[in-house]
């Protein structure tokens, strides 16, 4: 039966696929109230450039400012809840034998939606380590409201969130898993990314060059949407449940 709509086309392809890679960006958490990273900063943060705050230079300039920015973002994430988009992806993971979820997001909304395996290629905002000796640091609740970052008990340097700052290299183990998965999957499902931050922005092209079908979900048309085989224009929290809906009748 010739699928009539892009959603049915995508669902039919997903039904037949064995290995699916899903790459998510800030857009998948937008409906949970977690503002996209590069969206205009609100309130007192509006005069700061996110890429500057998320850098060694920014941290060296004013570690307190960067700490307070991350603690504000952490509070936003903790107060947020997964949305139907996150939950649909967690369900898709249960339906597919091989499903690799790679996220650029530092929030833990995928895990809180039930996703079992989530690869955080740009790190996690609720994990902390020393900026110098990289020792993990178990943050105490009261330290979240401190004006300055904690001090590392091992080397007395500053503690920072375990995220990847601009100019910093990505976690090698996660990069390896993401690139191998992109080179061997049948479908790459991309959700809520503008596709401008490298090297992750290369992943859809890596998959396409390896013969995978690329499906992009985004309310806006982005460079990823243009190179995708199927562009599902809309919000993740709306389109992904529709995709699961269209998929389930086709599954045994
Ligand atoms: C590195 C963690 C070198 C921190 C982040 C090649 C060309 C050009 C530049 C570079 C290049 N290679 C490297 C660079 C430099 C730089 C870079 O890419 N700059 C860009 C801005 C030009 N890359 C780096 O610095 C990387 N490191 O290259 O190191 C190196 C190499 C070897 C050895 C040593 C060093 C590190 C990059 C990682 C930075 N860290 N996050 C933190 O969060 O605080 S990046 C951060 O921003 C996020 O993780 C994410 O990756 C990115 C935001 O992008 P998106 O997630 O796509 O979000 P965005 O807001 O842009 O878009 C949201 C989309 O959602 C929109 O399209 C919107 O339409 C859509 N949307 C909205 N609502 C919804 C929706 N979609 C669905 N549903 C909705 N409801």
Short mmCIF file of C-alpha atoms and ligand atoms in Angstrom, two decimals:
data_model
loop_
_atom_site.label_atom_id
_atom_site.label_comp_id
_atom_site.label_asym_id
_atom_site.label_seq_id
_atom_site.Cartn_x
_atom_site.Cartn_y
_atom_site.Cartn_z
CA UNK A 1 0.00 0.00 0.00
CA UNK A 2 1.65 3.27 -1.11
CA UNK A 3 1.92 5.39 2.07
CA UNK A 4 -0.06 8.54 1.49
CA UNK A 5 1.55 10.85 4.00
CA UNK A 6 5.17 11.52 5.06
CA UNK A 7 4.22 10.21 8.53
CA UNK A 8 2.98 6.90 7.02
CA UNK A 9 6.06 6.77 4.77
CA UNK A 10 8.30 7.25 7.82
CA UNK A 11 6.32 4.72 9.86
CA UNK A 12 6.55 2.11 7.11
CA UNK A 13 10.31 2.62 6.85
CA UNK A 14 10.71 2.41 10.64
CA UNK A 15 8.63 -0.78 10.73
CA UNK A 16 10.97 -2.50 8.28
CA UNK A 17 14.21 -1.20 9.83
CA UNK A 18 16.31 -3.26 12.21
CA UNK A 19 18.84 -0.69 13.49
CA UNK A 20 17.64 2.88 14.12
CA UNK A 21 19.80 5.75 15.37
CA UNK A 22 18.01 8.73 16.90
CA UNK A 23 19.87 12.05 17.23
CA UNK A 24 18.16 14.68 19.37
CA UNK A 25 18.82 18.33 20.07
CA UNK A 26 17.40 21.07 22.24
CA UNK A 27 14.12 21.08 20.31
CA UNK A 28 13.00 17.76 21.80
CA UNK A 29 13.04 19.38 25.26
CA UNK A 30 11.49 22.71 24.21
CA UNK A 31 7.92 21.56 24.99
CA UNK A 32 9.15 20.63 28.50
CA UNK A 33 10.07 24.27 29.09
CA UNK A 34 13.82 23.77 28.68
CA UNK A 35 14.77 26.64 26.34
CA UNK A 36 16.88 25.65 23.31
CA UNK A 37 20.55 26.34 24.07
CA UNK A 38 21.06 28.95 21.45
CA UNK A 39 17.65 30.57 21.91
CA UNK A 40 17.87 34.11 23.21
CA UNK A 41 18.79 34.00 26.86
CA UNK A 42 16.07 35.38 29.10
CA UNK A 43 16.18 37.78 32.04
CA UNK A 44 19.58 38.53 33.57
CA UNK A 45 21.24 36.12 31.15
CA UNK A 46 20.07 38.03 28.07
CA UNK A 47 23.24 40.06 27.98
CA UNK A 48 25.49 37.00 27.96
CA UNK A 49 26.50 34.95 24.91
CA UNK A 50 25.78 31.23 25.66
CA UNK A 51 28.80 30.03 23.70
CA UNK A 52 30.98 32.32 25.83
CA UNK A 53 29.46 31.08 29.08
CA UNK A 54 29.93 27.48 27.87
CA UNK A 55 33.70 27.84 27.39
CA UNK A 56 36.97 27.60 29.34
CA UNK A 57 37.54 31.29 28.59
CA UNK A 58 34.16 32.23 30.06
CA UNK A 59 34.83 30.11 33.14
CA UNK A 60 38.31 31.60 33.59
CA UNK A 61 36.91 35.14 33.25
CA UNK A 62 34.11 34.70 35.79
CA UNK A 63 33.68 31.19 37.29
CA UNK A 64 30.87 32.42 39.58
CA UNK A 65 28.84 33.76 36.67
CA UNK A 66 29.19 30.49 34.72
CA UNK A 67 28.39 28.45 37.86
CA UNK A 68 25.23 30.43 38.56
CA UNK A 69 24.16 30.09 34.90
CA UNK A 70 24.49 26.30 35.06
CA UNK A 71 22.76 26.10 38.43
CA UNK A 72 19.81 28.10 36.98
CA UNK A 73 19.66 25.75 33.99
CA UNK A 74 19.89 22.74 36.33
CA UNK A 75 16.94 24.05 38.37
CA UNK A 76 14.96 24.47 35.12
CA UNK A 77 15.73 20.87 34.12
CA UNK A 78 14.83 19.50 37.56
CA UNK A 79 11.52 21.41 37.49
CA UNK A 80 10.73 20.19 33.96
CA UNK A 81 9.00 16.94 32.97
CA UNK A 82 9.49 14.74 29.91
CA UNK A 83 7.01 15.50 27.09
CA UNK A 84 5.18 13.13 24.69
CA UNK A 85 8.15 13.38 22.32
CA UNK A 86 10.56 11.96 24.91
CA UNK A 87 8.06 9.23 25.80
CA UNK A 88 7.49 8.26 22.15
CA UNK A 89 11.25 7.75 21.70
CA UNK A 90 11.42 5.64 24.87
CA UNK A 91 8.59 3.50 23.42
CA UNK A 92 10.33 3.24 20.05
CA UNK A 93 13.41 1.88 21.88
CA UNK A 94 11.27 -0.97 23.26
CA UNK A 95 9.85 -1.79 19.81
CA UNK A 96 13.18 -1.99 17.97
CA UNK A 97 15.89 -4.64 18.51
CA UNK A 98 18.69 -2.15 17.83
CA UNK A 99 18.04 1.45 18.82
CA UNK A 100 20.81 3.98 19.54
CA UNK A 101 19.77 7.28 21.14
CA UNK A 102 22.43 9.99 20.87
CA UNK A 103 21.54 13.36 22.40
CA UNK A 104 23.22 16.74 22.34
CA UNK A 105 21.08 17.69 25.33
CA UNK A 106 22.65 17.92 28.77
CA UNK A 107 19.25 17.39 30.48
CA UNK A 108 18.08 13.97 31.75
CA UNK A 109 14.57 14.10 30.28
CA UNK A 110 15.15 11.10 27.97
CA UNK A 111 16.08 8.95 30.96
CA UNK A 112 13.14 10.30 32.99
CA UNK A 113 10.83 9.38 30.06
CA UNK A 114 12.07 5.77 30.32
CA UNK A 115 14.81 5.61 27.68
CA UNK A 116 17.20 2.92 28.90
CA UNK A 117 20.33 3.75 26.87
CA UNK A 118 21.07 7.46 26.26
CA UNK A 119 24.43 8.61 24.90
CA UNK A 120 25.10 12.22 26.02
CA UNK A 121 27.63 13.38 23.40
CA UNK A 122 27.85 16.89 24.95
CA UNK A 123 27.74 15.71 28.55
CA UNK A 124 25.23 15.97 31.44
CA UNK A 125 24.31 19.06 33.47
CA UNK A 126 23.59 17.01 36.64
CA UNK A 127 27.09 15.50 36.74
CA UNK A 128 30.13 17.37 38.02
CA UNK A 129 33.91 17.01 37.87
CA UNK A 130 37.08 18.94 38.58
CA UNK A 131 38.03 21.28 35.76
CA UNK A 132 41.67 20.27 36.22
CA UNK A 133 42.12 16.68 37.48
CA UNK A 134 38.67 15.61 36.10
CA UNK A 135 37.83 13.80 39.36
CA UNK A 136 34.07 13.22 39.65
CA UNK A 137 32.46 15.51 42.25
CA UNK A 138 29.28 14.50 44.12
CA UNK A 139 27.49 17.86 44.32
CA UNK A 140 25.68 18.56 47.62
CA UNK A 141 22.23 20.18 47.37
CA UNK A 142 23.34 23.32 49.21
CA UNK A 143 26.13 23.87 46.68
CA UNK A 144 23.53 24.45 43.93
CA UNK A 145 22.69 27.85 45.46
CA UNK A 146 26.30 28.90 46.06
CA UNK A 147 27.62 31.98 44.23
CA UNK A 148 30.90 30.26 43.30
CA UNK A 149 31.74 26.72 42.09
CA UNK A 150 32.95 24.19 44.70
CA UNK A 151 36.67 23.40 45.13
CA UNK A 152 38.05 20.00 44.14
CA UNK A 153 39.11 18.09 47.31
CA UNK A 154 41.95 16.40 45.36
CA UNK A 155 43.70 19.32 43.62
CA UNK A 156 41.94 22.47 44.95
CA UNK A 157 40.99 23.54 41.43
CA UNK A 158 37.41 24.52 40.51
CA UNK A 159 34.55 22.08 39.97
CA UNK A 160 32.36 22.45 36.85
CA UNK A 161 29.41 20.64 35.24
CA UNK A 162 30.47 17.55 33.26
CA UNK A 163 29.42 19.03 29.94
CA UNK A 164 31.44 19.65 26.74
CA UNK A 165 32.30 23.31 26.38
CA UNK A 166 32.96 25.00 23.02
CA UNK A 167 36.54 24.32 21.98
CA UNK A 168 36.63 21.14 24.06
CA UNK A 169 36.79 17.64 22.63
CA UNK A 170 33.80 15.34 22.88
CA UNK A 171 33.86 12.11 24.99
CA UNK A 172 35.81 9.71 22.76
CA UNK A 173 33.82 6.61 23.78
CA UNK A 174 30.49 8.24 22.93
CA UNK A 175 31.82 9.67 19.64
CA UNK A 176 32.98 6.17 18.69
CA UNK A 177 29.57 4.63 19.44
CA UNK A 178 27.70 7.42 17.63
CA UNK A 179 29.81 7.28 14.46
CA UNK A 180 29.77 3.46 14.30
CA UNK A 181 25.99 3.47 14.75
CA UNK A 182 25.54 6.16 12.08
CA UNK A 183 27.65 4.10 9.65
CA UNK A 184 25.64 0.89 10.24
CA UNK A 185 22.02 1.99 10.79
CA UNK A 186 19.16 1.74 8.27
CA UNK A 187 17.44 4.85 9.56
CA UNK A 188 18.65 8.01 11.32
CA UNK A 189 15.76 9.82 13.03
CA UNK A 190 16.81 13.41 13.78
CA UNK A 191 14.67 15.43 16.21
CA UNK A 192 14.93 19.08 17.24
CA UNK A 193 18.38 20.12 16.15
CA UNK A 194 19.46 23.09 14.04
CA UNK A 195 22.46 21.08 12.86
CA UNK A 196 25.03 23.86 13.30
CA UNK A 197 27.20 22.56 16.13
CA UNK A 198 30.14 20.41 15.03
CA UNK A 199 31.28 17.72 14.88
CA UNK A 200 27.84 16.23 15.78
CA UNK A 201 26.20 18.13 12.90
CA UNK A 202 28.06 15.76 10.55
CA UNK A 203 26.20 12.65 11.84
CA UNK A 204 23.16 12.82 9.51
CA UNK A 205 25.49 13.05 6.49
CA UNK A 206 27.63 10.18 7.83
CA UNK A 207 24.47 8.04 8.01
CA UNK A 208 23.19 9.14 4.59
CA UNK A 209 26.55 8.46 2.94
CA UNK A 210 26.43 4.95 4.47
CA UNK A 211 23.05 4.38 2.78
CA UNK A 212 20.70 5.11 5.69
CA UNK A 213 17.34 6.86 5.31
CA UNK A 214 17.34 10.20 7.16
CA UNK A 215 14.09 11.38 8.77
CA UNK A 216 14.05 14.92 10.27
CA UNK A 217 11.47 16.24 12.77
CA UNK A 218 11.50 20.01 13.28
CA UNK A 219 8.92 22.82 13.10
CA UNK A 220 11.50 24.86 11.17
CA UNK A 221 13.33 23.82 7.99
CA UNK A 222 17.04 23.45 8.78
CA UNK A 223 20.12 22.23 6.85
CA UNK A 224 19.27 18.75 8.20
CA UNK A 225 15.69 19.02 6.86
CA UNK A 226 17.05 19.85 3.42
CA UNK A 227 19.32 16.80 3.27
CA UNK A 228 16.74 14.48 4.89
CA UNK A 229 14.81 11.90 2.83
CA UNK A 230 11.64 12.55 4.86
CA UNK A 231 11.00 15.90 6.59
CA UNK A 232 8.23 15.80 9.18
CA UNK A 233 7.57 19.49 9.83
CA UNK A 234 6.18 19.95 13.32
CA UNK A 235 6.86 19.79 17.05
CA UNK A 236 8.45 16.62 18.40
CA UNK A 237 5.78 16.30 21.10
CA UNK A 238 3.12 16.11 18.36
CA UNK A 239 4.86 14.37 15.44
CA UNK A 240 6.62 11.57 17.38
CA UNK A 241 3.44 10.20 19.05
CA UNK A 242 1.77 10.34 15.60
CA UNK A 243 4.72 8.37 14.20
CA UNK A 244 4.39 5.72 16.94
CA UNK A 245 0.63 5.62 16.30
CA UNK A 246 1.20 5.03 12.57
CA UNK A 247 3.92 2.48 13.37
CA UNK A 248 2.11 0.29 15.87
CA UNK A 249 -0.54 -1.23 13.45
CA UNK A 250 2.30 -2.29 11.14
CA UNK A 251 4.11 -4.18 13.94
CA UNK A 252 3.52 -7.91 14.74
C1 LIG B 1 35.35 21.17 19.26
C2 LIG B 1 27.07 21.48 26.10
C3 LIG B 1 37.65 21.09 18.98
C4 LIG B 1 27.28 22.70 26.92
C5 LIG B 1 27.27 22.13 23.75
C6 LIG B 1 33.41 23.13 12.15
C7 LIG B 1 32.80 24.18 11.57
C8 LIG B 1 32.44 25.31 12.36
C9 LIG B 1 32.68 25.35 13.74
C10 LIG B 1 33.30 24.29 14.31
C11 LIG B 1 33.68 23.19 13.53
N1 LIG B 1 34.25 22.30 14.35
C12 LIG B 1 34.27 22.80 15.63
C13 LIG B 1 33.69 24.02 15.63
C14 LIG B 1 33.50 24.85 16.78
C15 LIG B 1 32.25 24.50 17.60
C16 LIG B 1 31.00 24.71 16.78
O1 LIG B 1 30.43 23.80 16.23
N2 LIG B 1 30.58 25.98 16.72
C17 LIG B 1 29.33 26.29 15.99
C18 LIG B 1 28.42 27.07 16.90
C19 LIG B 1 29.63 27.06 14.77
N3 LIG B 1 32.30 23.13 18.08
C20 LIG B 1 32.98 22.90 19.24
O2 LIG B 1 33.54 23.77 19.88
C21 LIG B 1 33.02 21.46 19.72
N4 LIG B 1 34.34 21.16 20.15
O3 LIG B 1 35.19 21.30 18.08
O4 LIG B 1 36.55 21.03 19.87
C22 LIG B 1 38.57 20.13 19.48
C23 LIG B 1 38.79 19.01 18.72
C24 LIG B 1 39.75 18.13 19.16
C25 LIG B 1 40.42 18.37 20.34
C26 LIG B 1 40.14 19.50 21.11
C27 LIG B 1 39.17 20.38 20.69
C28 LIG B 1 32.13 21.28 20.99
C29 LIG B 1 30.71 21.56 20.68
C30 LIG B 1 29.84 21.24 21.92
C31 LIG B 1 29.51 22.46 22.73
N5 LIG B 1 28.59 22.12 23.83
N6 LIG B 1 26.48 21.81 24.80
C32 LIG B 1 26.00 23.29 27.45
O5 LIG B 1 24.90 22.85 27.07
O6 LIG B 1 26.10 24.20 28.28
S1 LIG B 1 26.54 22.56 22.25
C33 LIG B 1 24.87 22.88 22.63
O7 LIG B 1 24.42 23.70 21.60
C34 LIG B 1 23.96 21.68 22.62
O8 LIG B 1 24.56 20.54 23.18
C35 LIG B 1 23.68 21.50 21.13
O9 LIG B 1 24.66 20.73 20.52
C36 LIG B 1 23.83 22.91 20.61
C37 LIG B 1 22.48 23.51 20.36
O10 LIG B 1 22.10 22.99 19.15
P1 LIG B 1 20.63 22.32 19.05
O11 LIG B 1 20.50 21.27 20.06
O12 LIG B 1 20.45 21.98 17.65
O13 LIG B 1 19.65 23.49 19.53
P2 LIG B 1 19.33 24.85 18.76
O14 LIG B 1 18.83 25.76 19.80
O15 LIG B 1 20.44 25.27 17.90
O16 LIG B 1 18.13 24.42 17.77
C38 LIG B 1 16.96 23.88 18.31
C39 LIG B 1 16.18 23.32 17.10
O17 LIG B 1 15.00 22.72 17.61
C40 LIG B 1 15.76 24.39 16.10
O18 LIG B 1 16.03 23.92 14.78
C41 LIG B 1 14.25 24.53 16.33
O19 LIG B 1 13.56 24.81 15.13
C42 LIG B 1 13.91 23.14 16.83
N7 LIG B 1 12.71 23.07 17.69
C43 LIG B 1 12.19 24.06 18.47
N8 LIG B 1 11.07 23.57 19.11
C44 LIG B 1 10.93 22.27 18.73
C45 LIG B 1 11.99 21.95 17.83
N9 LIG B 1 12.13 20.72 17.27
C46 LIG B 1 11.20 19.77 17.61
N10 LIG B 1 10.17 20.01 18.47
C47 LIG B 1 10.01 21.24 19.04
N11 LIG B 1 8.99 21.44 19.87
#
